[in-house]
Amino acid sequence: MNEIKIFCPATIANLSCGFDVLGLCLETIGDEMIIRKVNEKGIRITKITGADLPLETEKNVAGVAALAICKDAINRVSLDHGFEIEIHKKIKAGSGIGSSSASAAGSVFGINELLGKPFSRHELVEFAMKGEVVASGCEHADNVAPCLLGGFTLVRGYDPIDVIRIESPEELYAVVLHPHIEVKTADARAVLQPMISLKSAITQWGNVGGLIAGLYTKDYELIGRSLQDVVVEPLRKHLIPSFDEVKFTAMHHGALGAGISGAGPSIFALCKGLAVAEKVAYAMTEEYLNTGIPADIHISKINPIGVSII
Ligand code: HSE
């Protein structure tokens, strides 16, 4: 195999209580990438459509992630050729649904396939994280992990990286409202405080445990009760016009829970069943019309596979 075309799904990071540790993979939104083996050594980004992003390998998340996997791959396979990467963006940068992660994860997944899979999907997370640094200034895995592994993921630890994949309950749907404003991850991280109170920490880790237990036991009410964030959401919600109103509307129309998707500005809601998800999506859209800011709405099941070959 000399060329591969892949689907790189969007993701929702944090899931309210799990800043930098929790994420899920979406099914209906994602980029496409083409990666091919070429005789000339090194990594070249040859084409980007749908976004104005740098073609220079060292400045592009996909390029940096590709360099990271190739650096390690030489310990496992002979690497006497290079790779060309084409990126066809559908996920807007700065939308809060893992645009940069999709490119980083797609890049390492595609190269790994073309090399004959020397690394497991879990091992690829670390390489993809290197790409994330270009976009957000720090290595976090809560988007790249669900993008590579599918389902829900928990980053149990960063040093060393330890990611646990959790199956989604069958009837769970995600609704994502994407207002057409850009919030840079680095800016959304700059509003956070380095210290939190013990009281907030207790609330937050109780909810993380509750959410994980709810996913394993398919207890939708427990999942809903656990989608609370007393640490990050209060500091970031001001970056998103009408966040409180949209969240209230989603809950009022039957969502299990709602919050900021990743670093925002997208707002997500989790719902039990398609009928509720459609009702919630409609209500969130109607509510957002009041802001005068154009917005997209997406309804998606949880993607159990992650990045995949088309
Ligand atoms: N956990 C990250 C954040 C996700 O909230 O800053 C954004 O990419």
GROMACS .gro file of C-alpha atoms and ligand atoms in nm:
model
  318
    1MET     CA    1   0.000   0.000   0.000
    2ASN     CA    2   0.147   0.335  -0.107
    3GLU     CA    3  -0.145   0.571  -0.049
    4ILE     CA    4  -0.422   0.590   0.205
    5LYS     CA    5  -0.736   0.807   0.235
    6ILE     CA    6  -0.873   0.852   0.584
    7PHE     CA    7  -1.162   1.005   0.778
    8CYS     CA    8  -1.044   1.203   1.082
    9PRO     CA    9  -1.339   1.259   1.317
   10ALA     CA   10  -1.419   1.561   1.529
   11THR     CA   11  -1.416   1.515   1.907
   12ILE     CA   12  -1.557   1.675   2.222
   13ALA     CA   13  -1.294   1.724   2.492
   14ASN     CA   14  -1.335   1.787   2.868
   15LEU     CA   15  -1.702   1.675   2.885
   16SER     CA   16  -1.760   1.936   3.158
   17CYS     CA   17  -1.597   1.771   3.460
   18GLY     CA   18  -1.289   1.621   3.290
   19PHE     CA   19  -1.069   1.913   3.184
   20ASP     CA   20  -0.775   1.774   2.983
   21VAL     CA   21  -0.866   1.412   3.068
   22LEU     CA   22  -1.205   1.320   2.915
   23GLY     CA   23  -1.321   1.316   2.554
   24LEU     CA   24  -1.552   1.147   2.305
   25CYS     CA   25  -1.542   1.080   1.933
   26LEU     CA   26  -1.809   1.207   1.691
   27GLU     CA   27  -1.941   1.020   1.389
   28THR     CA   28  -2.088   1.277   1.152
   29ILE     CA   29  -1.823   1.552   1.144
   30GLY     CA   30  -1.463   1.511   1.033
   31ASP     CA   31  -1.181   1.594   0.793
   32GLU     CA   32  -1.034   1.382   0.516
   33MET     CA   33  -0.664   1.328   0.460
   34ILE     CA   34  -0.459   1.152   0.194
   35ILE     CA   35  -0.116   1.025   0.288
   36ARG     CA   36   0.124   0.871   0.037
   37LYS     CA   37   0.466   0.713   0.045
   38VAL     CA   38   0.722   0.892  -0.175
   39ASN     CA   39   1.084   0.813  -0.257
   40GLU     CA   40   1.215   1.144  -0.126
   41LYS     CA   41   1.277   1.125   0.248
   42GLY     CA   42   1.103   1.362   0.494
   43ILE     CA   43   0.749   1.492   0.539
   44ARG     CA   44   0.583   1.733   0.296
   45ILE     CA   45   0.236   1.887   0.326
   46THR     CA   46   0.140   1.918  -0.039
   47LYS     CA   47  -0.218   2.043  -0.024
   48ILE     CA   48  -0.463   2.193   0.226
   49THR     CA   49  -0.824   2.270   0.134
   50GLY     CA   50  -1.097   2.422   0.353
   51ALA     CA   51  -0.864   2.623   0.579
   52ASP     CA   52  -0.580   2.869   0.565
   53LEU     CA   53  -0.309   2.671   0.744
   54PRO     CA   54   0.070   2.663   0.701
   55LEU     CA   55   0.220   2.415   0.454
   56GLU     CA   56   0.557   2.421   0.635
   57THR     CA   57   0.597   2.085   0.807
   58GLU     CA   58   0.730   2.226   1.136
   59LYS     CA   59   0.445   2.479   1.164
   60ASN     CA   60   0.163   2.238   1.082
   61VAL     CA   61   0.010   2.006   1.348
   62ALA     CA   62  -0.007   1.717   1.101
   63GLY     CA   63   0.354   1.780   0.999
   64VAL     CA   64   0.486   1.793   1.356
   65ALA     CA   65   0.296   1.477   1.453
   66ALA     CA   66   0.429   1.303   1.140
   67LEU     CA   67   0.787   1.397   1.229
   68ALA     CA   68   0.732   1.257   1.581
   69ILE     CA   69   0.613   0.916   1.463
   70CYS     CA   70   0.885   0.889   1.195
   71LYS     CA   71   1.154   0.969   1.454
   72ASP     CA   72   1.042   0.672   1.666
   73ALA     CA   73   0.946   0.440   1.381
   74ILE     CA   74   1.311   0.395   1.274
   75ASN     CA   75   1.355   0.183   1.590
   76ARG     CA   76   1.092  -0.063   1.464
   77VAL     CA   77   1.093  -0.056   1.080
   78SER     CA   78   1.329   0.046   0.803
   79LEU     CA   79   1.232   0.391   0.682
   80ASP     CA   80   1.407   0.465   0.353
   81HIS     CA   81   1.134   0.684   0.205
   82GLY     CA   82   0.922   0.987   0.297
   83PHE     CA   83   0.555   1.089   0.307
   84GLU     CA   84   0.331   1.347   0.141
   85ILE     CA   85   0.022   1.467   0.324
   86GLU     CA   86  -0.296   1.624   0.184
   87ILE     CA   87  -0.541   1.775   0.435
   88HIS     CA   88  -0.902   1.847   0.345
   89LYS     CA   89  -1.047   2.038   0.639
   90LYS     CA   90  -1.417   2.027   0.722
   91ILE     CA   91  -1.374   2.103   1.094
   92LYS     CA   92  -1.319   2.476   1.146
   93ALA     CA   93  -1.009   2.580   1.340
   94GLY     CA   94  -1.096   2.729   1.679
   95SER     CA   95  -1.442   2.569   1.684
   96GLY     CA   96  -1.389   2.355   1.996
   97ILE     CA   97  -1.442   2.017   1.833
   98GLY     CA   98  -1.084   1.907   1.786
   99SER     CA   99  -0.984   2.050   1.450
  100SER     CA  100  -0.609   2.039   1.514
  101SER     CA  101  -0.635   1.697   1.682
  102ALA     CA  102  -0.809   1.548   1.378
  103SER     CA  103  -0.512   1.652   1.162
  104ALA     CA  104  -0.253   1.529   1.414
  105ALA     CA  105  -0.431   1.197   1.472
  106GLY     CA  106  -0.495   1.144   1.100
  107SER     CA  107  -0.135   1.207   1.016
  108VAL     CA  108   0.008   0.952   1.261
  109PHE     CA  109  -0.265   0.697   1.187
  110GLY     CA  110  -0.205   0.716   0.809
  111ILE     CA  111   0.173   0.693   0.838
  112ASN     CA  112   0.146   0.400   1.080
  113GLU     CA  113  -0.078   0.213   0.832
  114LEU     CA  114   0.164   0.276   0.544
  115LEU     CA  115   0.452   0.151   0.760
  116GLY     CA  116   0.269  -0.177   0.828
  117LYS     CA  117   0.132  -0.079   1.171
  118PRO     CA  118   0.444  -0.090   1.391
  119PHE     CA  119   0.249   0.099   1.662
  120SER     CA  120  -0.086   0.028   1.831
  121ARG     CA  121  -0.355   0.298   1.828
  122HIS     CA  122  -0.282   0.360   2.197
  123GLU     CA  123   0.086   0.420   2.117
  124LEU     CA  124  -0.007   0.672   1.846
  125VAL     CA  125  -0.161   0.906   2.106
  126GLU     CA  126   0.180   1.026   2.222
  127PHE     CA  127   0.292   1.121   1.869
  128ALA     CA  128  -0.035   1.302   1.794
  129MET     CA  129   0.001   1.500   2.116
  130LYS     CA  130   0.323   1.653   1.981
  131GLY     CA  131   0.116   1.805   1.700
  132GLU     CA  132  -0.130   1.953   1.952
  133VAL     CA  133   0.149   2.168   2.094
  134VAL     CA  134   0.159   2.367   1.769
  135ALA     CA  135  -0.209   2.460   1.806
  136SER     CA  136  -0.253   2.509   2.180
  137GLY     CA  137   0.096   2.548   2.322
  138CYS     CA  138   0.068   2.241   2.543
  139GLU     CA  139   0.053   1.864   2.510
  140HIS     CA  140  -0.296   1.746   2.595
  141ALA     CA  141  -0.453   1.422   2.479
  142ASP     CA  142  -0.824   1.466   2.545
  143ASN     CA  143  -0.899   1.527   2.174
  144VAL     CA  144  -0.635   1.310   2.005
  145ALA     CA  145  -0.714   1.006   2.224
  146PRO     CA  146  -1.085   0.978   2.131
  147CYS     CA  147  -0.999   1.064   1.770
  148LEU     CA  148  -0.755   0.770   1.754
  149LEU     CA  149  -0.943   0.521   1.973
  150GLY     CA  150  -1.312   0.606   1.926
  151GLY     CA  151  -1.576   0.593   2.200
  152PHE     CA  152  -1.503   0.780   2.521
  153THR     CA  153  -1.149   0.812   2.652
  154LEU     CA  154  -1.003   0.894   2.992
  155VAL     CA  155  -0.644   1.012   3.023
  156ARG     CA  156  -0.565   0.842   3.355
  157GLY     CA  157  -0.218   0.995   3.359
  158TYR     CA  158   0.019   1.204   3.146
  159ASP     CA  159   0.354   1.097   3.288
  160PRO     CA  160   0.371   0.847   3.131
  161ILE     CA  161   0.066   0.876   2.909
  162ASP     CA  162  -0.200   0.623   3.014
  163VAL     CA  163  -0.528   0.631   2.821
  164ILE     CA  164  -0.834   0.418   2.895
  165ARG     CA  165  -1.101   0.366   2.628
  166ILE     CA  166  -1.463   0.333   2.738
  167GLU     CA  167  -1.750   0.206   2.522
  168SER     CA  168  -2.043   0.444   2.478
  169PRO     CA  169  -2.390   0.340   2.590
  170GLU     CA  170  -2.584   0.258   2.270
  171GLU     CA  171  -2.855   0.526   2.298
  172LEU     CA  172  -2.625   0.821   2.366
  173TYR     CA  173  -2.626   1.109   2.114
  174ALA     CA  174  -2.422   1.428   2.112
  175VAL     CA  175  -2.563   1.760   1.991
  176VAL     CA  176  -2.307   2.030   1.906
  177LEU     CA  177  -2.392   2.394   1.840
  178HIS     CA  178  -2.103   2.570   1.671
  179PRO     CA  179  -2.130   2.952   1.678
  180HIS     CA  180  -1.931   3.111   1.397
  181ILE     CA  181  -1.681   3.289   1.617
  182GLU     CA  182  -1.326   3.169   1.681
  183VAL     CA  183  -1.192   3.099   2.029
  184LYS     CA  184  -0.824   3.008   2.022
  185THR     CA  185  -0.739   2.726   2.264
  186ALA     CA  186  -0.437   2.920   2.389
  187ASP     CA  187  -0.665   3.220   2.473
  188ALA     CA  188  -0.922   2.994   2.645
  189ARG     CA  189  -0.641   2.841   2.853
  190ALA     CA  190  -0.510   3.186   2.946
  191VAL     CA  191  -0.831   3.268   3.142
  192LEU     CA  192  -0.787   2.965   3.371
  193GLN     CA  193  -0.650   2.982   3.726
  194PRO     CA  194  -0.351   2.762   3.821
  195MET     CA  195  -0.499   2.679   4.165
  196ILE     CA  196  -0.843   2.552   4.264
  197SER     CA  197  -1.002   2.511   4.607
  198LEU     CA  198  -1.028   2.172   4.777
  199LYS     CA  199  -1.407   2.214   4.772
  200SER     CA  200  -1.406   2.251   4.391
  201ALA     CA  201  -1.164   1.961   4.351
  202ILE     CA  202  -1.393   1.734   4.555
  203THR     CA  203  -1.694   1.828   4.341
  204GLN     CA  204  -1.496   1.782   4.020
  205TRP     CA  205  -1.341   1.441   4.092
  206GLY     CA  206  -1.674   1.315   4.228
  207ASN     CA  207  -1.827   1.402   3.892
  208VAL     CA  208  -1.545   1.243   3.689
  209GLY     CA  209  -1.593   0.921   3.884
  210GLY     CA  210  -1.971   0.947   3.842
  211LEU     CA  211  -1.944   0.997   3.467
  212ILE     CA  212  -1.713   0.699   3.422
  213ALA     CA  213  -1.940   0.481   3.640
  214GLY     CA  214  -2.243   0.601   3.442
  215LEU     CA  215  -2.078   0.506   3.111
  216TYR     CA  216  -1.983   0.157   3.233
  217THR     CA  217  -2.325   0.086   3.385
  218LYS     CA  218  -2.520   0.262   3.105
  219ASP     CA  219  -2.689   0.475   3.370
  220TYR     CA  220  -2.802   0.775   3.166
  221GLU     CA  221  -2.928   0.970   3.469
  222LEU     CA  222  -2.592   0.931   3.641
  223ILE     CA  223  -2.414   1.045   3.324
  224GLY     CA  224  -2.636   1.354   3.324
  225ARG     CA  225  -2.585   1.432   3.694
  226SER     CA  226  -2.210   1.408   3.646
  227LEU     CA  227  -2.187   1.656   3.356
  228GLN     CA  228  -2.102   1.946   3.587
  229ASP     CA  229  -1.797   2.169   3.581
  230VAL     CA  230  -1.724   2.401   3.875
  231VAL     CA  231  -1.362   2.468   3.770
  232VAL     CA  232  -1.332   2.564   3.403
  233GLU     CA  233  -1.681   2.649   3.275
  234PRO     CA  234  -1.734   2.944   3.513
  235LEU     CA  235  -1.412   3.105   3.383
  236ARG     CA  236  -1.462   3.032   3.014
  237LYS     CA  237  -1.834   3.074   2.957
  238HIS     CA  238  -1.799   3.452   2.913
  239LEU     CA  239  -1.606   3.383   2.591
  240ILE     CA  240  -1.924   3.233   2.442
  241PRO     CA  241  -2.220   3.467   2.385
  242SER     CA  242  -2.545   3.329   2.536
  243PHE     CA  243  -2.376   3.017   2.678
  244ASP     CA  244  -2.600   3.008   2.989
  245GLU     CA  245  -2.918   3.054   2.784
  246VAL     CA  246  -2.826   2.775   2.539
  247LYS     CA  247  -2.731   2.538   2.820
  248PHE     CA  248  -3.056   2.611   3.004
  249THR     CA  249  -3.255   2.554   2.683
  250ALA     CA  250  -3.081   2.222   2.615
  251MET     CA  251  -3.156   2.098   2.968
  252HIS     CA  252  -3.513   2.228   2.955
  253HIS     CA  253  -3.573   2.024   2.637
  254GLY     CA  254  -3.448   1.698   2.784
  255ALA     CA  255  -3.068   1.691   2.747
  256LEU     CA  256  -2.892   1.478   3.008
  257GLY     CA  257  -2.630   1.751   3.045
  258ALA     CA  258  -2.461   2.029   2.849
  259GLY     CA  259  -2.140   2.230   2.858
  260ILE     CA  260  -1.854   2.385   2.664
  261SER     CA  261  -1.709   2.158   2.396
  262GLY     CA  262  -1.332   2.159   2.444
  263ALA     CA  263  -1.208   2.515   2.466
  264GLY     CA  264  -1.526   2.645   2.296
  265PRO     CA  265  -1.702   2.824   2.139
  266SER     CA  266  -1.903   2.510   2.053
  267ILE     CA  267  -2.162   2.405   2.311
  268PHE     CA  268  -2.244   2.035   2.346
  269ALA     CA  269  -2.536   1.846   2.495
  270LEU     CA  270  -2.562   1.472   2.556
  271CYS     CA  271  -2.903   1.315   2.504
  272LYS     CA  272  -3.065   0.974   2.538
  273GLY     CA  273  -3.210   0.875   2.201
  274LEU     CA  274  -3.233   1.045   1.861
  275ALA     CA  275  -3.579   1.195   1.921
  276VAL     CA  276  -3.460   1.389   2.227
  277ALA     CA  277  -3.138   1.490   2.046
  278GLU     CA  278  -3.340   1.635   1.756
  279LYS     CA  279  -3.566   1.829   1.993
  280VAL     CA  280  -3.265   1.965   2.184
  281ALA     CA  281  -3.082   2.056   1.861
  282TYR     CA  282  -3.384   2.248   1.735
  283ALA     CA  283  -3.426   2.434   2.064
  284MET     CA  284  -3.055   2.525   2.088
  285THR     CA  285  -3.060   2.658   1.730
  286GLU     CA  286  -3.373   2.867   1.797
  287GLU     CA  287  -3.219   3.008   2.115
  288TYR     CA  288  -2.898   3.103   1.937
  289LEU     CA  289  -3.087   3.301   1.671
  290ASN     CA  290  -3.132   3.566   1.944
  291THR     CA  291  -2.758   3.640   1.938
  292GLY     CA  292  -2.753   3.724   1.566
  293ILE     CA  293  -2.438   3.508   1.539
  294PRO     CA  294  -2.465   3.239   1.268
  295ALA     CA  295  -2.422   2.886   1.401
  296ASP     CA  296  -2.415   2.525   1.274
  297ILE     CA  297  -2.582   2.241   1.455
  298HIS     CA  298  -2.471   1.877   1.447
  299ILE     CA  299  -2.628   1.563   1.587
  300SER     CA  300  -2.404   1.260   1.614
  301LYS     CA  301  -2.387   0.918   1.770
  302ILE     CA  302  -2.064   0.840   1.949
  303ASN     CA  303  -1.816   0.704   1.694
  304PRO     CA  304  -1.692   0.367   1.824
  305ILE     CA  305  -1.399   0.338   1.579
  306GLY     CA  306  -1.217   0.671   1.564
  307VAL     CA  307  -1.002   0.764   1.267
  308SER     CA  308  -1.066   0.518   0.982
  309ILE     CA  309  -0.968   0.428   0.628
  310ILE     CA  310  -1.219   0.543   0.366
  311HSE     N1  311  -0.865   2.027   2.720
  311HSE     C1  312  -0.839   2.128   2.621
  311HSE     C2  313  -0.883   2.262   2.675
  311HSE     C3  314  -0.914   2.094   2.496
  311HSE     O1  315  -0.997   2.271   2.721
  311HSE     O2  316  -0.806   2.357   2.672
  311HSE     C4  317  -0.902   2.198   2.389
  311HSE     O3  318  -0.832   2.155   2.282
   0.00000   0.00000   0.00000
